[in-house]
């Protein structure tokens, strides 16, 4: 019997395969109160839209060719003008959606709870669909003629974007207990990089699915199955000649992109994800702290712990600040140099768990309640 542990913005849920859904909310530590700040940047909502609620899933907006595409669990798929927020089109797919949105040149992909991948063009016209046999939780990644899709059972599929036909598939054996990951693979340099249960990052050829290398970011340790969870549950980040990743109850590490050799590693725990800029690597830690590390050595630069237990999402660096959403609907701006608070913006009060997307100096956030926010920092 395989179990899956959900760690989504501080909420842990145990899924017993074949035995239905057993929901058990673990005791939550009280979130740190918001401290008074003196803003040094202006955070402005350029426009705001609304799609369906996520209903326990994580939906990431897709940005391509001047449009923002967003979806909700109720089956609504919408397109917005990225500059103005004007709704271009809306499609009701008449299915319960669970993952998305993947975007490419004239291609929009969303996944369903029943394991179907649905393809549309950038005008909302249905193109094709394919059944992959397991729930699709992460947005597809598209590069060239290939779309890479991840299913909830840990499989990766390489599909032809023209018709959805399968090129290859790949699967690692998962341990008895694992995190439920909403993270996509990362595509770059004709390869894809994906994190897995057991603290593993794998590099695969995009066209063939052949494994180039596998490396352990964090080895499982502990005496119980819960203690031994050490999953890479967020998307790896490519930074020049290195690929960096973080593991829950494990480490954050940067690896040589060609060989998988570990360049440096540092103990921490993160399922929310990391970001890099020209100097630093930023980690949203499980405790709620946001840390900056020297991306060349892993040395600590600063740590902001006044957001403890606020269930931070994936950070993103913009201008002089790093932005991060929390589980209570706030977007925080921290100085990239010392981690001090530079600004704060309230959204609709629901969790900001989806990784933010960036285009034309605007950062796009999607909330759990379906709010879509285009945010500029000045």
Short mmCIF file of C-alpha atoms in Angstrom, two decimals:
data_model
loop_
_atom_site.label_atom_id
_atom_site.label_comp_id
_atom_site.label_asym_id
_atom_site.label_seq_id
_atom_site.Cartn_x
_atom_site.Cartn_y
_atom_site.Cartn_z
CA UNK A 1 0.00 0.00 0.00
CA UNK A 2 1.47 3.30 -1.09
CA UNK A 3 0.75 6.48 0.83
CA UNK A 4 1.10 10.06 -0.26
CA UNK A 5 1.61 12.93 2.13
CA UNK A 6 0.30 16.31 1.04
CA UNK A 7 2.44 19.23 2.20
CA UNK A 8 0.73 22.19 0.56
CA UNK A 9 1.12 25.54 2.28
CA UNK A 10 1.43 23.93 5.68
CA UNK A 11 -1.50 21.51 5.30
CA UNK A 12 -0.63 17.83 5.62
CA UNK A 13 -3.08 15.23 4.33
CA UNK A 14 -2.47 11.49 4.19
CA UNK A 15 -3.74 9.61 1.16
CA UNK A 16 -4.03 5.86 1.62
CA UNK A 17 -4.06 4.33 -1.83
CA UNK A 18 -6.97 1.94 -2.28
CA UNK A 19 -8.53 2.92 1.05
CA UNK A 20 -10.14 6.24 0.17
CA UNK A 21 -9.09 9.61 1.45
CA UNK A 22 -8.26 9.97 5.11
CA UNK A 23 -8.00 13.64 5.95
CA UNK A 24 -6.14 14.43 9.14
CA UNK A 25 -5.10 17.98 9.77
CA UNK A 26 -1.91 18.07 11.73
CA UNK A 27 -1.71 20.68 14.52
CA UNK A 28 -0.69 24.00 12.99
CA UNK A 29 1.63 26.34 14.84
CA UNK A 30 0.28 29.86 14.98
CA UNK A 31 1.58 32.06 12.14
CA UNK A 32 3.85 34.94 13.04
CA UNK A 33 1.92 38.23 13.21
CA UNK A 34 2.77 40.74 10.53
CA UNK A 35 5.31 43.25 11.76
CA UNK A 36 4.98 46.95 11.03
CA UNK A 37 7.17 47.95 8.11
CA UNK A 38 8.35 51.11 6.38
CA UNK A 39 7.97 50.41 2.67
CA UNK A 40 10.93 51.27 0.46
CA UNK A 41 9.27 50.09 -2.78
CA UNK A 42 5.84 50.63 -4.29
CA UNK A 43 3.88 47.42 -4.94
CA UNK A 44 1.06 48.04 -7.38
CA UNK A 45 -1.71 45.79 -8.66
CA UNK A 46 -1.67 46.51 -12.40
CA UNK A 47 -4.82 44.48 -12.92
CA UNK A 48 -6.83 41.78 -11.24
CA UNK A 49 -8.89 38.90 -12.63
CA UNK A 50 -10.74 35.87 -11.34
CA UNK A 51 -10.92 32.19 -12.27
CA UNK A 52 -12.29 29.20 -10.40
CA UNK A 53 -11.02 28.10 -7.00
CA UNK A 54 -8.22 25.55 -6.82
CA UNK A 55 -10.17 23.23 -4.45
CA UNK A 56 -7.08 21.57 -3.02
CA UNK A 57 -4.98 21.65 -6.19
CA UNK A 58 -2.33 24.18 -7.22
CA UNK A 59 -2.87 26.08 -10.47
CA UNK A 60 -0.02 28.09 -11.96
CA UNK A 61 -0.81 30.78 -14.53
CA UNK A 62 0.86 30.38 -17.91
CA UNK A 63 2.29 33.40 -19.75
CA UNK A 64 3.01 33.40 -23.48
CA UNK A 65 2.80 35.75 -26.46
CA UNK A 66 1.14 38.61 -24.61
CA UNK A 67 -1.47 36.48 -22.86
CA UNK A 68 -1.93 35.04 -19.38
CA UNK A 69 -3.79 31.73 -19.17
CA UNK A 70 -5.36 30.57 -15.91
CA UNK A 71 -7.59 27.72 -14.81
CA UNK A 72 -9.60 26.50 -11.84
CA UNK A 73 -10.71 23.10 -10.60
CA UNK A 74 -14.30 23.64 -11.78
CA UNK A 75 -13.17 23.39 -15.40
CA UNK A 76 -12.83 27.06 -16.30
CA UNK A 77 -9.91 27.96 -18.56
CA UNK A 78 -9.44 31.66 -19.31
CA UNK A 79 -7.13 33.91 -21.29
CA UNK A 80 -6.28 37.48 -20.29
CA UNK A 81 -4.32 40.21 -22.04
CA UNK A 82 -1.11 40.35 -20.00
CA UNK A 83 -0.89 44.15 -20.17
CA UNK A 84 -4.50 45.13 -19.47
CA UNK A 85 -6.14 42.10 -17.87
CA UNK A 86 -8.94 42.13 -20.42
CA UNK A 87 -10.46 38.67 -20.80
CA UNK A 88 -9.84 37.34 -24.32
CA UNK A 89 -11.80 34.11 -24.04
CA UNK A 90 -13.21 31.60 -21.60
CA UNK A 91 -13.77 27.87 -22.05
CA UNK A 92 -15.63 25.47 -19.78
CA UNK A 93 -13.95 22.12 -20.40
CA UNK A 94 -16.75 20.31 -18.53
CA UNK A 95 -14.21 18.29 -16.56
CA UNK A 96 -12.65 18.63 -13.13
CA UNK A 97 -9.21 20.13 -13.67
CA UNK A 98 -6.27 19.36 -11.40
CA UNK A 99 -3.17 20.79 -13.09
CA UNK A 100 -2.06 23.61 -15.34
CA UNK A 101 -1.52 25.80 -17.12
CA UNK A 102 1.23 24.74 -19.54
CA UNK A 103 1.80 27.10 -22.48
CA UNK A 104 3.85 27.24 -25.65
CA UNK A 105 3.61 28.65 -29.14
CA UNK A 106 -0.14 28.51 -29.93
CA UNK A 107 -0.64 25.74 -27.37
CA UNK A 108 -2.37 25.73 -23.98
CA UNK A 109 -2.40 22.54 -21.86
CA UNK A 110 -4.41 21.61 -18.76
CA UNK A 111 -4.72 18.31 -16.90
CA UNK A 112 -7.70 16.60 -15.30
CA UNK A 113 -8.20 14.63 -12.13
CA UNK A 114 -8.89 11.55 -14.26
CA UNK A 115 -5.55 11.79 -16.04
CA UNK A 116 -6.52 13.48 -19.29
CA UNK A 117 -4.30 16.12 -20.85
CA UNK A 118 -6.37 18.63 -22.83
CA UNK A 119 -4.83 20.80 -25.55
CA UNK A 120 -6.18 24.10 -26.89
CA UNK A 121 -4.83 26.73 -29.22
CA UNK A 122 -4.30 30.30 -28.05
CA UNK A 123 -7.83 31.21 -29.18
CA UNK A 124 -9.41 28.55 -26.96
CA UNK A 125 -10.13 26.00 -29.70
CA UNK A 126 -9.81 22.37 -28.61
CA UNK A 127 -7.00 20.55 -30.45
CA UNK A 128 -6.53 17.12 -28.92
CA UNK A 129 -6.60 15.13 -25.70
CA UNK A 130 -4.75 12.11 -24.37
CA UNK A 131 -5.32 9.82 -21.40
CA UNK A 132 -2.25 9.23 -19.22
CA UNK A 133 -3.80 6.99 -16.59
CA UNK A 134 -3.17 9.05 -13.46
CA UNK A 135 -4.10 12.43 -12.04
CA UNK A 136 -2.19 15.36 -13.55
CA UNK A 137 -1.14 17.82 -10.84
CA UNK A 138 1.57 19.92 -12.47
CA UNK A 139 1.59 22.22 -15.49
CA UNK A 140 3.11 20.72 -18.61
CA UNK A 141 6.42 22.11 -19.86
CA UNK A 142 6.71 22.74 -23.60
CA UNK A 143 9.93 23.03 -25.58
CA UNK A 144 10.16 22.72 -29.35
CA UNK A 145 7.99 19.84 -30.53
CA UNK A 146 7.77 18.14 -27.12
CA UNK A 147 5.51 18.63 -24.13
CA UNK A 148 6.62 17.08 -20.83
CA UNK A 149 3.83 16.06 -18.47
CA UNK A 150 4.06 14.70 -14.93
CA UNK A 151 1.40 12.51 -13.32
CA UNK A 152 0.63 12.00 -9.64
CA UNK A 153 2.15 8.50 -9.62
CA UNK A 154 5.58 9.96 -10.43
CA UNK A 155 5.69 9.24 -14.16
CA UNK A 156 6.99 11.65 -16.78
CA UNK A 157 5.73 11.61 -20.36
CA UNK A 158 7.20 13.20 -23.46
CA UNK A 159 4.41 13.99 -25.94
CA UNK A 160 4.31 15.28 -29.49
CA UNK A 161 2.72 18.74 -29.31
CA UNK A 162 1.02 18.30 -32.71
CA UNK A 163 -1.25 15.43 -31.69
CA UNK A 164 -0.39 14.41 -28.12
CA UNK A 165 1.09 11.06 -29.16
CA UNK A 166 3.52 9.59 -26.68
CA UNK A 167 7.23 9.75 -27.50
CA UNK A 168 8.54 8.25 -24.28
CA UNK A 169 7.77 7.70 -20.60
CA UNK A 170 9.91 7.50 -17.49
CA UNK A 171 9.21 6.41 -13.92
CA UNK A 172 11.20 5.98 -10.76
CA UNK A 173 10.22 3.61 -7.97
CA UNK A 174 8.69 5.67 -5.17
CA UNK A 175 9.00 4.90 -1.44
CA UNK A 176 5.97 3.83 0.63
CA UNK A 177 5.37 7.39 1.84
CA UNK A 178 5.94 10.44 -0.37
CA UNK A 179 4.94 14.05 -0.76
CA UNK A 180 2.22 14.89 -3.25
CA UNK A 181 4.11 17.10 -5.67
CA UNK A 182 2.56 19.83 -7.81
CA UNK A 183 5.93 20.72 -9.36
CA UNK A 184 6.63 20.41 -13.09
CA UNK A 185 9.87 19.35 -14.67
CA UNK A 186 12.27 22.09 -15.76
CA UNK A 187 13.24 22.18 -19.43
CA UNK A 188 16.49 23.71 -20.70
CA UNK A 189 19.32 22.94 -23.14
CA UNK A 190 17.45 20.13 -24.85
CA UNK A 191 17.08 18.33 -21.53
CA UNK A 192 14.62 18.17 -18.68
CA UNK A 193 15.40 18.14 -14.97
CA UNK A 194 12.94 16.74 -12.45
CA UNK A 195 12.88 16.10 -8.72
CA UNK A 196 11.58 12.88 -7.22
CA UNK A 197 10.85 11.09 -3.97
CA UNK A 198 13.93 9.98 -2.09
CA UNK A 199 15.72 13.28 -2.70
CA UNK A 200 16.67 12.50 -6.31
CA UNK A 201 17.09 14.88 -9.25
CA UNK A 202 17.19 13.29 -12.70
CA UNK A 203 18.31 14.75 -16.03
CA UNK A 204 16.68 13.29 -19.15
CA UNK A 205 17.05 13.89 -22.86
CA UNK A 206 14.00 15.85 -23.98
CA UNK A 207 13.49 13.99 -27.26
CA UNK A 208 14.13 10.41 -26.14
CA UNK A 209 13.60 10.34 -22.37
CA UNK A 210 17.01 8.71 -21.94
CA UNK A 211 18.51 9.33 -18.51
CA UNK A 212 21.67 11.43 -18.62
CA UNK A 213 22.36 11.39 -14.89
CA UNK A 214 20.73 11.04 -11.50
CA UNK A 215 21.95 12.72 -8.34
CA UNK A 216 20.86 12.61 -4.70
CA UNK A 217 20.17 16.04 -3.24
CA UNK A 218 19.21 14.60 0.14
CA UNK A 219 19.27 10.97 1.24
CA UNK A 220 16.37 9.78 3.42
CA UNK A 221 17.25 9.48 7.09
CA UNK A 222 15.40 8.67 10.29
CA UNK A 223 13.78 5.68 11.95
CA UNK A 224 10.19 6.13 10.72
CA UNK A 225 8.68 6.48 7.26
CA UNK A 226 7.62 10.04 8.07
CA UNK A 227 11.13 10.97 9.16
CA UNK A 228 12.57 9.41 6.01
CA UNK A 229 10.62 11.60 3.59
CA UNK A 230 13.24 13.59 1.69
CA UNK A 231 11.48 14.49 -1.53
CA UNK A 232 12.40 17.11 -4.11
CA UNK A 233 8.84 18.46 -4.31
CA UNK A 234 9.51 21.73 -6.16
CA UNK A 235 10.88 22.41 -9.63
CA UNK A 236 14.69 22.45 -10.05
CA UNK A 237 16.12 25.80 -11.16
CA UNK A 238 18.70 26.16 -13.94
CA UNK A 239 21.39 28.78 -13.34
CA UNK A 240 24.11 28.82 -15.96
CA UNK A 241 26.25 25.70 -15.58
CA UNK A 242 24.44 24.48 -12.48
CA UNK A 243 21.01 23.14 -11.58
CA UNK A 244 19.77 23.76 -8.05
CA UNK A 245 17.06 22.00 -6.05
CA UNK A 246 15.71 21.69 -2.52
CA UNK A 247 14.38 18.67 -0.64
CA UNK A 248 11.82 18.43 2.12
CA UNK A 249 13.51 17.39 5.38
CA UNK A 250 16.82 17.39 3.56
CA UNK A 251 19.11 19.85 1.83
CA UNK A 252 19.32 22.51 -0.81
CA UNK A 253 22.05 21.80 -3.34
CA UNK A 254 23.49 22.97 -6.63
CA UNK A 255 24.71 20.36 -9.11
CA UNK A 256 26.80 20.47 -12.26
CA UNK A 257 24.24 20.63 -15.07
CA UNK A 258 26.24 18.29 -17.32
CA UNK A 259 27.21 15.56 -14.87
CA UNK A 260 25.01 15.93 -11.78
CA UNK A 261 28.08 16.27 -9.58
CA UNK A 262 27.28 18.07 -6.33
CA UNK A 263 28.92 21.51 -6.25
CA UNK A 264 27.66 22.41 -2.79
CA UNK A 265 24.87 21.43 -0.40
CA UNK A 266 23.37 22.89 2.75
CA UNK A 267 20.95 21.38 5.27
CA UNK A 268 17.46 22.85 5.14
CA UNK A 269 13.87 21.77 4.50
CA UNK A 270 11.76 23.12 1.67
CA UNK A 271 8.85 21.87 -0.38
CA UNK A 272 7.83 25.34 -1.65
CA UNK A 273 10.83 26.00 -3.84
CA UNK A 274 13.79 28.22 -4.63
CA UNK A 275 14.78 31.12 -6.88
CA UNK A 276 18.09 32.50 -8.10
CA UNK A 277 19.40 35.85 -9.31
CA UNK A 278 22.87 37.02 -10.33
CA UNK A 279 24.25 36.62 -6.79
CA UNK A 280 21.99 34.64 -4.49
CA UNK A 281 19.81 31.58 -4.16
CA UNK A 282 16.61 32.14 -2.18
CA UNK A 283 14.89 29.35 -0.25
CA UNK A 284 11.37 29.30 1.20
CA UNK A 285 12.01 27.08 4.20
CA UNK A 286 9.39 24.80 5.73
CA UNK A 287 9.58 26.84 8.95
CA UNK A 288 8.40 29.95 7.12
CA UNK A 289 11.79 31.61 7.01
CA UNK A 290 13.11 33.01 3.75
CA UNK A 291 16.85 32.59 3.34
CA UNK A 292 19.42 33.90 0.90
CA UNK A 293 22.52 31.83 0.15
CA UNK A 294 25.57 32.59 -1.94
CA UNK A 295 24.72 30.63 -5.07
CA UNK A 296 28.37 29.75 -5.74
CA UNK A 297 29.20 28.36 -2.30
CA UNK A 298 25.95 27.88 -0.37
CA UNK A 299 27.16 30.22 2.39
CA UNK A 300 24.40 31.95 4.33
CA UNK A 301 23.90 35.64 3.42
CA UNK A 302 20.77 36.43 5.42
CA UNK A 303 17.68 34.82 6.92
CA UNK A 304 14.31 36.50 7.49
CA UNK A 305 12.48 34.56 10.19
CA UNK A 306 9.66 37.02 10.94
CA UNK A 307 7.39 35.10 8.55
CA UNK A 308 7.55 31.86 10.52
CA UNK A 309 4.64 29.47 10.04
CA UNK A 310 3.06 31.70 7.38
CA UNK A 311 3.36 28.90 4.80
CA UNK A 312 5.49 30.66 2.21
CA UNK A 313 5.23 29.92 -1.50
CA UNK A 314 7.92 29.98 -4.17
CA UNK A 315 10.03 33.18 -4.15
CA UNK A 316 10.84 35.28 -7.20
CA UNK A 317 13.49 38.01 -7.53
CA UNK A 318 12.48 41.30 -9.14
CA UNK A 319 14.50 44.52 -9.17
CA UNK A 320 15.90 45.23 -5.72
CA UNK A 321 13.58 42.82 -3.92
CA UNK A 322 12.55 39.20 -3.70
CA UNK A 323 8.81 38.59 -3.65
CA UNK A 324 7.09 35.72 -1.85
CA UNK A 325 3.45 34.96 -1.22
CA UNK A 326 2.15 33.38 1.96
CA UNK A 327 -0.71 31.12 3.02
CA UNK A 328 -2.85 34.05 4.13
CA UNK A 329 -3.01 36.07 0.93
CA UNK A 330 -0.12 38.49 1.46
CA UNK A 331 2.73 39.16 -0.97
CA UNK A 332 5.91 40.23 0.84
CA UNK A 333 8.79 42.17 -0.70
CA UNK A 334 12.18 41.71 0.97
CA UNK A 335 15.45 43.44 0.19
CA UNK A 336 17.66 41.16 -1.84
CA UNK A 337 20.74 42.45 -0.01
CA UNK A 338 19.77 42.00 3.66
CA UNK A 339 16.28 40.44 3.81
CA UNK A 340 14.64 43.46 5.44
CA UNK A 341 11.00 44.12 4.63
CA UNK A 342 10.57 46.50 1.71
CA UNK A 343 6.85 46.21 1.03
CA UNK A 344 3.67 44.20 1.49
CA UNK A 345 0.53 43.72 -0.58
CA UNK A 346 -2.76 42.07 0.42
CA UNK A 347 -4.71 39.96 -2.08
CA UNK A 348 -7.96 38.07 -1.39
CA UNK A 349 -6.91 36.41 1.87
CA UNK A 350 -6.40 32.92 0.43
CA UNK A 351 -3.12 31.05 0.05
CA UNK A 352 -0.59 32.00 -2.62
CA UNK A 353 0.80 28.52 -3.22
CA UNK A 354 1.32 28.60 -7.00
CA UNK A 355 4.76 29.63 -8.25
CA UNK A 356 4.56 33.23 -9.56
CA UNK A 357 5.24 33.87 -13.24
CA UNK A 358 7.09 36.87 -14.71
CA UNK A 359 6.67 38.73 -18.00
CA UNK A 360 7.45 42.31 -19.06
CA UNK A 361 8.40 43.46 -15.54
CA UNK A 362 5.10 42.21 -14.11
CA UNK A 363 4.73 39.27 -11.70
CA UNK A 364 1.57 37.18 -11.93
CA UNK A 365 0.19 35.50 -8.81
CA UNK A 366 -2.78 33.12 -8.57
CA UNK A 367 -4.49 32.55 -5.22
CA UNK A 368 -6.24 29.46 -3.94
CA UNK A 369 -9.59 31.25 -4.27
CA UNK A 370 -8.92 31.91 -7.95
CA UNK A 371 -7.72 35.50 -7.78
CA UNK A 372 -5.26 36.44 -10.52
CA UNK A 373 -3.03 39.43 -9.70
CA UNK A 374 -0.63 41.25 -12.00
CA UNK A 375 1.85 43.00 -9.68
CA UNK A 376 4.50 45.58 -10.51
CA UNK A 377 7.24 46.74 -8.13
CA UNK A 378 8.68 50.24 -8.37
#
